[in-house]
Structures are given as structure tokens and as C-alpha cells.
Amino acid sequence: MKGKKGIAVLISVTLLSLACGHKAEKSEEDQFVRELLSKMTLEEKVGQMTQVTIQVVSKQTGNAHQDHQLDPEKLEEAILKYHVGSILNVWDKAHTPEYWHEIIGAIDANVQKTQNKIPVIYGIDAIHGATYTAGATLFPQSIAIAASRNLDLLRKSADITAMETRASGIPWNFNPVLGMGRNPLWPRLWETFGEDTYLAKTMGRIYVEHMQGEDVSADNRVAACAKHYLGYSVPTTGKDRTPALIPIRELRETFLPTFAAAVDAGALTVMVNSSEINGEPVHASYFYLTELLKNELGFEGFIVTDWNDINNLYEREKVAKDQREAVKMAVLAGNDMSMVPYDYSFFIHLIDLVKSGEVPMSRIDDAVTRILKVKYRLGLFKSAVPDPKLIARIATTESQKVNLEAARDVMTLLKNENNTLPLKKDKKVLVTGPTANKISVLNGGWTITWQGDQEALYPREKYTVLEAIQKKIGKKNVIYAPGSDFDQNGNIRQAVQAAKDADAIVVCLGEEPYCETPGNINDLSLPDVQYELFKALAATGKPIVMVLIEGRPRIVRPIEEKANAILMAYLPGMEGAIAIADVLFGDVNPSGKLPFTYPRFVNDLMTYDHKTSEATPPNQYNPQWPFGFGLSYTTFKYDNLRLSSDILSPKTPLTITVTIKNSGKKAGKESVELYTRDEVASITPSVRKLKGFKKIELQPGESKDVTFTLNSEDLSFINRDLKRVTEPGDFTVMIGELSKGFIVK
Ligand code: BGC
């Protein structure tokens, strides 16, 4: 019989051999790359560092919406003459997986003509699923996944995204976005996991782990790209690609941890912030790229620039006098691959810079070694040609089921006066508003096209909110009137007329799809016409439900009071409409919680983890809804908060337990969230900080204990000397309305 000791020995032998196996693999990889590097010419090396967009190797049809065609001569030139290491993006819209295989196959056929046969790594933005693969499973966007607080669904959706991307023949995904969503104006807020560092770093880590898996060469895994390093998400103006001012202490406290977690999880690539921090463009910063990311965090993968951003160092940021100087600056700062993306200027300048001795060969070798290692790990040297059998894995029924589950879990109920919701299925409902009858609005950017706004390209078998409600309660019970457009009148009067025959009104407001800079706004308010539509409908006196379909929190203060119920749907993806209808009519009990503070006023943009002074009267944290807010159709009672001790020391972590009871009449899910406050600290402490969350499900009357563990490190912060410290003293732990003090020794 195997005793415990036997098992222990067995475990240590296995671990040892695993470790040795890993080491052996690493040294094989090192040796392979070293040998290959020694055979490469300067041109081949600089080619590896060059990434061009697919446009460069395509026939220019003169019409962006004509079908795509590769240009065999240009492709040959890219690979044989310029030795490009990477190609990215899509022509204009999603291709079928079969066509992707053709493209990747054609690229590889050219690689096979070269002496060293170094595979090209194709990269794509598979942001909420395989964006550019026709028919792919497209999940709720990250901001919505953050609202779900459901790590299991995050794992599953990341697994599926990786699988469908690889099945399309593409081994590299430019995601996750790990900037902190702390400026709601920023048009890329919905690509983030929200305003809280703990939430974003927890989700970002899991995303990276599930993109890459245990073995990233597997046919269902891809390399992740943690982006956009660093500080991109909080431009002072709120406009995309504009400067941020972030004190270094704050940078380390709030913005660095998500990237540190991604590096720790083994993220193979990192993409750089297009703009600047404190006047220093990140693409030109030796400090941010080499000292902080590579040396301090120990990032071993490669850094890719963002789109055209080396050129931008002289065209836009004005820190380089010309293109050549920009290339020199960027490469010396630590960028390993340039997303050029339109030409070979980077290649030409860099060769010249190496020949003149301005860029040392050691820097080139370092960059190329990093790139080759990632290609090696991805298994591309074995084969970069996709297996046609993988195509059957795209958009399976099972994946669509996971997608629907995810969409249901993100739904966040913000108001439900007198149980207006759920609506009765046998009553007549008016469905109206600019987001009521479009699938594109549910998905937003990075869907089929970059902007995601081509409604005609969306799969007709998916539902709009109107269609999902019609399916749920029967067409005869649904009246439809478009109401207003996003920012133009449309036909408000007709919608008001139509409301006369309805028992309740569902008015869908929000945003049209956008991505990156085209999504810049000057005002967080909704366009006036949407307020007008709502007010006119509310004036009918019928029960009125507002559904918000939007990538960032647009101000609803002028109309909130008149709404009987409000459901926040974010950008819930391809199954989003069904999930919305499920919640509106009570087939699903909503359980999402806001991943950001929903502001009440355009200029009152305080985050939940503000300082005491920011909320000392007459100041207050008075958002429309706070971070972590979300109602349910049932009620949860929090009780008996207990700590394993009232002292936490470096050696004895604290166990915190609370009992949650479903005290209502419906089964429901609840994200139990643990916050702490440092009562006195050398850097003014936040009023509270999220330190843990667990989503549980409870039947009516059922109770569960939820336990968290806090250790000394969890209570640490960056001090004045830029050191991470935990200062002894009084702390408070808060769960729901309950709180208890403890002492850190
Ligand atoms: C975006 C990146 C994206 C890249 C490639 C850039 O404009 O900022 O997030 O990965 O384009 O599409």
C-alpha cells in the first residue's frame, strides 16, 4: 500500500522530472534559437522585427469593400526580400476560416522558399472572440465580463476565443487590454476590465492563462498580447491616444499590477501605449520598456509597437526629428517588433542604423531572440500551416451556449421600483429606441469589422432585442416603433402614439458601435434626442423600463427618476439580446455588478476607491450608481462576519468568513465582495479597496458560508520611496453592510 510518504516521494520525483523536463525544453529552445540566429543575415534579423499589415501584400482593388485578394508578387517581396517576421490585421471584414487558411498557407508557401524557413507570425485582434472570422463566437466585451464577476465563464470564453483563433490559422491574439478603465470618456473603456486594479488583474491573469494554456503550441491555444503598456487608458482629455499624467507612485500602485500579473502568467507578448505618460512617449521610453518591463518585471517575451507608432514619434509626438531618428529611439528603448505597418521604412532605416553603429547588434540579437522564442513556443517551426480539421471547432453549439450563459451573467439591474421587472409575458409591450433593433449595437467595435458598425454583415440568425422579445412573448404581444435615432429625432411622436396600446414600455438607449479614436466624445451625456424620446414616453404614464446598451456609462440623471426599472446590458455580444429578454421577463435573475462607477454628472468622475477628503462634506461620492452595484430579483442577507483572529501578521494570514442567505423567493447568484480600508497610512489611504470576490448561487432560503483569505501582501501599497510595503496598524474589512476591524502586526 502506498503510504503518504510514498506519495510525497512520488510527487517530488514527478515535480523534479517535470522541472527537469521544462529545463530541457528550455535549453532545446535556447539552442535552437541560438543556432538559427547565428545563421541569419542582418536583413533577415531586421525583417523578423518588421510587421506589416495585410494591405501591404494585397491587391489594391480601389474599393475597400471588394473581396480580398492576396498579391502574390507583393507577398513574395515581403517575405523573400524584406524577410518580414509578422503580418497583421484583416483586409476590411471577417473572412471565412477556410479563406484564412488559404492566406496563412500562401504566406507559409513563401516562407518555404527561404533559406532558413522562419515562420511568419500572424497577429489579429480577437478581442471578444475571433473578431475577424466569419461566424465566430463573439462574447460580451471585457467590460461586461468584468460585470459578471464570473471567473469560470471568463475561463471558458477565453478558451473558446483561443481555440477559434487558432482554428482560423492565427496563432497570436492582440488581447487582453489591461489598462485600468478609470476615465469613462475614453472610447476604449469597454475593452478593459473596469476601474478596479484587483478585478482587472485577476481577470487579466486568467485571460492570459487561458489564451496560452499549459502548452501554447497546442492546436487550441494562441499567444496573448498584454496591452497597451502602460498608462494608455487614462488620457487627461478622455480622447483616445492623447497624453496621460500619472505620478510614478500611482503608476506602480494602480496601473502596473495588471501587467505584472500578465507577465507573471507568462504572457508572450506586450503591446505599447500609443501615447505618452508625463510627456514621455512610451514607445521612446527606455525606462518603461527596458528598465521597468523587461528588467524589473522580468518580461521574457517580445514587445510589439502599436499601429504606426514609431512614425508617430516624429509625425505626432514630435520627439524625433525624422523617421530614422524615431526608429533608432524606439529600438533602443526596447521595442522588439515594429507594427510599421504600411511599408518597409523601418526595415531600411534599421539596417542603416546598425551599419552605422548607432544601434548595436546586441540589441537586434536580443529582439530577434525574443521573437524567435515565441515562434518556437507556438510550434510554428514545426508547422505554421493550419489544419483544416480545426475549422469544425468554430462556433459549436456548445460554445454558443457558453456565450449565452456569459451574456446572462453580465446583466446588471440598476433600478427596479416596485418590482416593475420582471415583466409579465402575457401583457403588451412597446419596444423602442435606437438600440432596440440592431445586432451591431450589442457587440460594438472589433466585431466583423474594426468599427463593428456594419449591421448588414451581422449573422441574421442572431437576435436584436426586439426579435428576442418577440420570440419570448410572441409577436402579437409586441409593438415596435423605432423612436429616435442615436442623435437625430427619428419618429418620437409615432413611438408615443404606439405606447397607448401597450401595458409597458421597453426603451433601449445607448451608443452606436465604435472603436478607438472614432469613438471619441466631447460629452458623457447621452445625445439630447434620447432624453427627449424617454421623457415623451415616460409622460404617457405607462410603466417604463430603460435598457442601456453602451460601452461606457453615459449620463442618465435627467431621465433616471422617471424610469421604473433600468437594466445595464453593456456590450453583451452575439447572444446579448436573448439574455436581455431573459432578464426582462424573469427567466434569468440578473447578477451583474458594475465594474466602474456610473457617474451622475459629467464632471464628477470620482472612482470608488477615492480618498476620504474627496468625500468629506460638502464633497461626496455621489455617483448615479457606485462600483459594485447591481440588484437581483431576490434578496441576500449578509450575516455573521467573522475573522480567524483580530491580528494579521506576515506569518498568519487572516481568514474571513461571512454567511449569505437567499432571503427572497427566487434562486439567484450573488458576487460576494470583500473590501478593506487601511485606517492610517503614510500615503493617504483609499476609503476602500476591493480585495476579493466570489460568485455563488443560492436557492430560496439557502445559506452558504463564503471564505476569503487575506495576507500581509494583500494589504500592501507603494510608499513614498516607491517600495511595496505593508504598514502595521488598524484596518477594517467590509463585506456587504458588515464590517470588522483588525490589526496588522
Ligand atoms: C490598436 C491596437 C490593435 C492594433 C492592431 C491599433 O490601432 O490600438 O489595440 O491591436 O491597432 O489592430
PDB file of N, CA, C and O and ligand atoms in Angstrom, residues 51 88-89 123-125 127 132 174-175 177 188 191 225 227-228 232 240-241 271-272 274 305-307 309 339 446 450 516, ligand 1:
ATOM      1  N   GLN A  51       6.777  44.205 -38.888  1.00  0.00           N
ATOM      2  CA  GLN A  51       5.404  43.687 -39.038  1.00  0.00           C
ATOM      3  C   GLN A  51       4.641  44.619 -39.974  1.00  0.00           C
ATOM      4  O   GLN A  51       4.636  45.840 -39.767  1.00  0.00           O
ATOM      5  N   LEU A  88      -0.252  41.376 -40.010  1.00  0.00           N
ATOM      6  CA  LEU A  88      -1.397  41.519 -39.114  1.00  0.00           C
ATOM      7  C   LEU A  88      -2.637  42.017 -39.831  1.00  0.00           C
ATOM      8  O   LEU A  88      -2.569  42.472 -40.982  1.00  0.00           O
ATOM      9  N   ASN A  89      -3.706  41.926 -39.087  1.00  0.00           N
ATOM     10  CA  ASN A  89      -4.977  42.560 -39.422  1.00  0.00           C
ATOM     11  C   ASN A  89      -5.724  41.860 -40.561  1.00  0.00           C
ATOM     12  O   ASN A  89      -5.344  40.789 -41.006  1.00  0.00           O
ATOM     13  N   GLY A 123      -0.827  38.042 -36.626  1.00  0.00           N
ATOM     14  CA  GLY A 123      -1.479  38.563 -35.418  1.00  0.00           C
ATOM     15  C   GLY A 123      -2.807  39.231 -35.740  1.00  0.00           C
ATOM     16  O   GLY A 123      -2.972  39.849 -36.794  1.00  0.00           O
ATOM     17  N   ILE A 124      -3.752  39.111 -34.812  1.00  0.00           N
ATOM     18  CA  ILE A 124      -5.110  39.632 -35.052  1.00  0.00           C
ATOM     19  C   ILE A 124      -5.719  40.130 -33.737  1.00  0.00           C
ATOM     20  O   ILE A 124      -5.318  39.692 -32.676  1.00  0.00           O
ATOM     21  N   ASP A 125      -6.675  41.003 -33.829  1.00  0.00           N
ATOM     22  CA  ASP A 125      -7.392  41.466 -32.639  1.00  0.00           C
ATOM     23  C   ASP A 125      -8.620  40.590 -32.404  1.00  0.00           C
ATOM     24  O   ASP A 125      -9.706  40.904 -32.896  1.00  0.00           O
ATOM     25  N   ILE A 127     -10.749  40.249 -29.955  1.00  0.00           N
ATOM     26  CA  ILE A 127     -10.991  40.961 -28.702  1.00  0.00           C
ATOM     27  C   ILE A 127     -12.103  40.344 -27.839  1.00  0.00           C
ATOM     28  O   ILE A 127     -11.929  40.165 -26.656  1.00  0.00           O
ATOM     29  N   TYR A 132     -12.436  38.560 -36.529  1.00  0.00           N
ATOM     30  CA  TYR A 132     -12.359  38.602 -37.999  1.00  0.00           C
ATOM     31  C   TYR A 132     -12.550  37.242 -38.660  1.00  0.00           C
ATOM     32  O   TYR A 132     -12.132  37.031 -39.785  1.00  0.00           O
ATOM     33  N   PHE A 174      -4.017  39.892 -30.162  1.00  0.00           N
ATOM     34  CA  PHE A 174      -3.678  41.180 -29.527  1.00  0.00           C
ATOM     35  C   PHE A 174      -4.677  41.523 -28.422  1.00  0.00           C
ATOM     36  O   PHE A 174      -5.421  42.495 -28.501  1.00  0.00           O
ATOM     37  N   ASN A 175      -4.722  40.748 -27.398  1.00  0.00           N
ATOM     38  CA  ASN A 175      -5.608  40.946 -26.270  1.00  0.00           C
ATOM     39  C   ASN A 175      -4.989  40.167 -25.107  1.00  0.00           C
ATOM     40  O   ASN A 175      -4.265  39.215 -25.390  1.00  0.00           O
ATOM     41  N   VAL A 177      -6.689  43.716 -23.062  1.00  0.00           N
ATOM     42  CA  VAL A 177      -6.456  45.126 -22.766  1.00  0.00           C
ATOM     43  C   VAL A 177      -6.390  45.248 -21.239  1.00  0.00           C
ATOM     44  O   VAL A 177      -7.366  44.966 -20.545  1.00  0.00           O
ATOM     45  N   ARG A 188     -12.225  53.448 -25.342  1.00  0.00           N
ATOM     46  CA  ARG A 188     -11.853  52.035 -25.264  1.00  0.00           C
ATOM     47  C   ARG A 188     -12.147  51.446 -23.888  1.00  0.00           C
ATOM     48  O   ARG A 188     -11.665  50.363 -23.554  1.00  0.00           O
ATOM     49  N   GLU A 191     -13.119  47.873 -23.641  1.00  0.00           N
ATOM     50  CA  GLU A 191     -12.119  46.824 -23.878  1.00  0.00           C
ATOM     51  C   GLU A 191     -11.400  46.439 -22.586  1.00  0.00           C
ATOM     52  O   GLU A 191     -10.623  45.498 -22.571  1.00  0.00           O
ATOM     53  N   CYS A 225      -1.357  38.959 -25.919  1.00  0.00           N
ATOM     54  CA  CYS A 225      -0.610  40.209 -26.009  1.00  0.00           C
ATOM     55  C   CYS A 225      -1.198  41.177 -24.977  1.00  0.00           C
ATOM     56  O   CYS A 225      -2.305  41.700 -25.152  1.00  0.00           O
ATOM     57  N   LYS A 227      -1.831  44.467 -23.412  1.00  0.00           N
ATOM     58  CA  LYS A 227      -1.720  45.808 -23.994  1.00  0.00           C
ATOM     59  C   LYS A 227      -2.607  46.770 -23.216  1.00  0.00           C
ATOM     60  O   LYS A 227      -3.485  46.325 -22.475  1.00  0.00           O
ATOM     61  N   HIS A 228      -2.429  48.057 -23.358  1.00  0.00           N
ATOM     62  CA  HIS A 228      -1.363  48.756 -24.079  1.00  0.00           C
ATOM     63  C   HIS A 228      -0.503  49.330 -22.990  1.00  0.00           C
ATOM     64  O   HIS A 228      -0.928  50.263 -22.311  1.00  0.00           O
ATOM     65  N   TYR A 232      -2.141  53.952 -20.927  1.00  0.00           N
ATOM     66  CA  TYR A 232      -2.872  54.430 -22.114  1.00  0.00           C
ATOM     67  C   TYR A 232      -4.305  54.841 -21.779  1.00  0.00           C
ATOM     68  O   TYR A 232      -4.885  55.728 -22.417  1.00  0.00           O
ATOM     69  N   ASP A 240      -8.924  59.342 -27.165  1.00  0.00           N
ATOM     70  CA  ASP A 240      -8.007  58.239 -27.448  1.00  0.00           C
ATOM     71  C   ASP A 240      -6.650  58.762 -27.926  1.00  0.00           C
ATOM     72  O   ASP A 240      -6.580  59.739 -28.677  1.00  0.00           O
ATOM     73  N   ARG A 241      -5.583  58.097 -27.521  1.00  0.00           N
ATOM     74  CA  ARG A 241      -4.223  58.413 -27.984  1.00  0.00           C
ATOM     75  C   ARG A 241      -3.814  59.851 -27.663  1.00  0.00           C
ATOM     76  O   ARG A 241      -3.264  60.553 -28.507  1.00  0.00           O
ATOM     77  N   MET A 271       2.051  44.830 -26.016  1.00  0.00           N
ATOM     78  CA  MET A 271       1.937  45.940 -26.973  1.00  0.00           C
ATOM     79  C   MET A 271       1.992  47.268 -26.199  1.00  0.00           C
ATOM     80  O   MET A 271       1.493  47.359 -25.073  1.00  0.00           O
ATOM     81  N   VAL A 272       2.543  48.268 -26.863  1.00  0.00           N
ATOM     82  CA  VAL A 272       2.881  49.518 -26.174  1.00  0.00           C
ATOM     83  C   VAL A 272       1.762  50.566 -26.308  1.00  0.00           C
ATOM     84  O   VAL A 272       1.061  50.627 -27.325  1.00  0.00           O
ATOM     85  N   SER A 274       0.149  53.838 -27.251  1.00  0.00           N
ATOM     86  CA  SER A 274       0.343  54.753 -28.380  1.00  0.00           C
ATOM     87  C   SER A 274       0.713  56.164 -27.973  1.00  0.00           C
ATOM     88  O   SER A 274       1.163  56.946 -28.785  1.00  0.00           O
ATOM     89  N   THR A 305       5.216  47.243 -31.089  1.00  0.00           N
ATOM     90  CA  THR A 305       4.698  48.611 -31.002  1.00  0.00           C
ATOM     91  C   THR A 305       3.213  48.580 -31.339  1.00  0.00           C
ATOM     92  O   THR A 305       2.699  47.566 -31.800  1.00  0.00           O
ATOM     93  N   ASP A 306       2.530  49.654 -31.149  1.00  0.00           N
ATOM     94  CA  ASP A 306       1.176  49.744 -31.691  1.00  0.00           C
ATOM     95  C   ASP A 306       1.275  50.370 -33.093  1.00  0.00           C
ATOM     96  O   ASP A 306       2.352  50.749 -33.558  1.00  0.00           O
ATOM     97  N   TRP A 307       0.154  50.451 -33.742  1.00  0.00           N
ATOM     98  CA  TRP A 307      -0.007  50.831 -35.142  1.00  0.00           C
ATOM     99  C   TRP A 307       0.711  52.148 -35.494  1.00  0.00           C
ATOM    100  O   TRP A 307       0.360  53.191 -34.931  1.00  0.00           O
ATOM    101  N   ASP A 309       3.241  53.525 -34.619  1.00  0.00           N
ATOM    102  CA  ASP A 309       3.649  54.374 -33.501  1.00  0.00           C
ATOM    103  C   ASP A 309       5.123  54.747 -33.485  1.00  0.00           C
ATOM    104  O   ASP A 309       5.498  55.662 -32.747  1.00  0.00           O
ATOM    105  N   MET A 339       5.116  47.491 -35.511  1.00  0.00           N
ATOM    106  CA  MET A 339       3.887  47.393 -36.308  1.00  0.00           C
ATOM    107  C   MET A 339       3.943  48.595 -37.242  1.00  0.00           C
ATOM    108  O   MET A 339       3.361  49.635 -36.970  1.00  0.00           O
ATOM    109  N   TRP A 446     -14.606  45.926 -32.932  1.00  0.00           N
ATOM    110  CA  TRP A 446     -13.935  44.625 -33.056  1.00  0.00           C
ATOM    111  C   TRP A 446     -14.945  43.510 -33.296  1.00  0.00           C
ATOM    112  O   TRP A 446     -14.903  42.460 -32.665  1.00  0.00           O
ATOM    113  N   TRP A 450     -13.543  46.472 -38.004  1.00  0.00           N
ATOM    114  CA  TRP A 450     -12.877  47.210 -36.910  1.00  0.00           C
ATOM    115  C   TRP A 450     -13.908  47.983 -36.079  1.00  0.00           C
ATOM    116  O   TRP A 450     -13.985  47.852 -34.853  1.00  0.00           O
ATOM    117  N   GLU A 516     -11.809  52.635 -30.861  1.00  0.00           N
ATOM    118  CA  GLU A 516     -10.670  53.546 -30.799  1.00  0.00           C
ATOM    119  C   GLU A 516     -11.079  55.008 -31.055  1.00  0.00           C
ATOM    120  O   GLU A 516     -12.176  55.419 -30.702  1.00  0.00           O
TER     121      GLU A 516
HETATM  122  C1  BGC B   1      -4.886  49.404 -31.668  1.00  0.00           C
HETATM  123  C2  BGC B   1      -4.410  48.089 -31.093  1.00  0.00           C
HETATM  124  C3  BGC B   1      -4.556  46.994 -32.112  1.00  0.00           C
HETATM  125  C4  BGC B   1      -3.803  47.381 -33.363  1.00  0.00           C
HETATM  126  C5  BGC B   1      -3.862  46.327 -34.440  1.00  0.00           C
HETATM  127  C6  BGC B   1      -4.274  49.683 -33.019  1.00  0.00           C
HETATM  128  O1  BGC B   1      -4.860  50.769 -33.620  1.00  0.00           O
HETATM  129  O2  BGC B   1      -4.580  50.440 -30.775  1.00  0.00           O
HETATM  130  O3  BGC B   1      -5.150  47.800 -29.927  1.00  0.00           O
HETATM  131  O4  BGC B   1      -4.103  45.785 -31.583  1.00  0.00           O
HETATM  132  O5  BGC B   1      -4.352  48.574 -33.875  1.00  0.00           O
HETATM  133  O6  BGC B   1      -5.112  46.231 -34.999  1.00  0.00           O
END
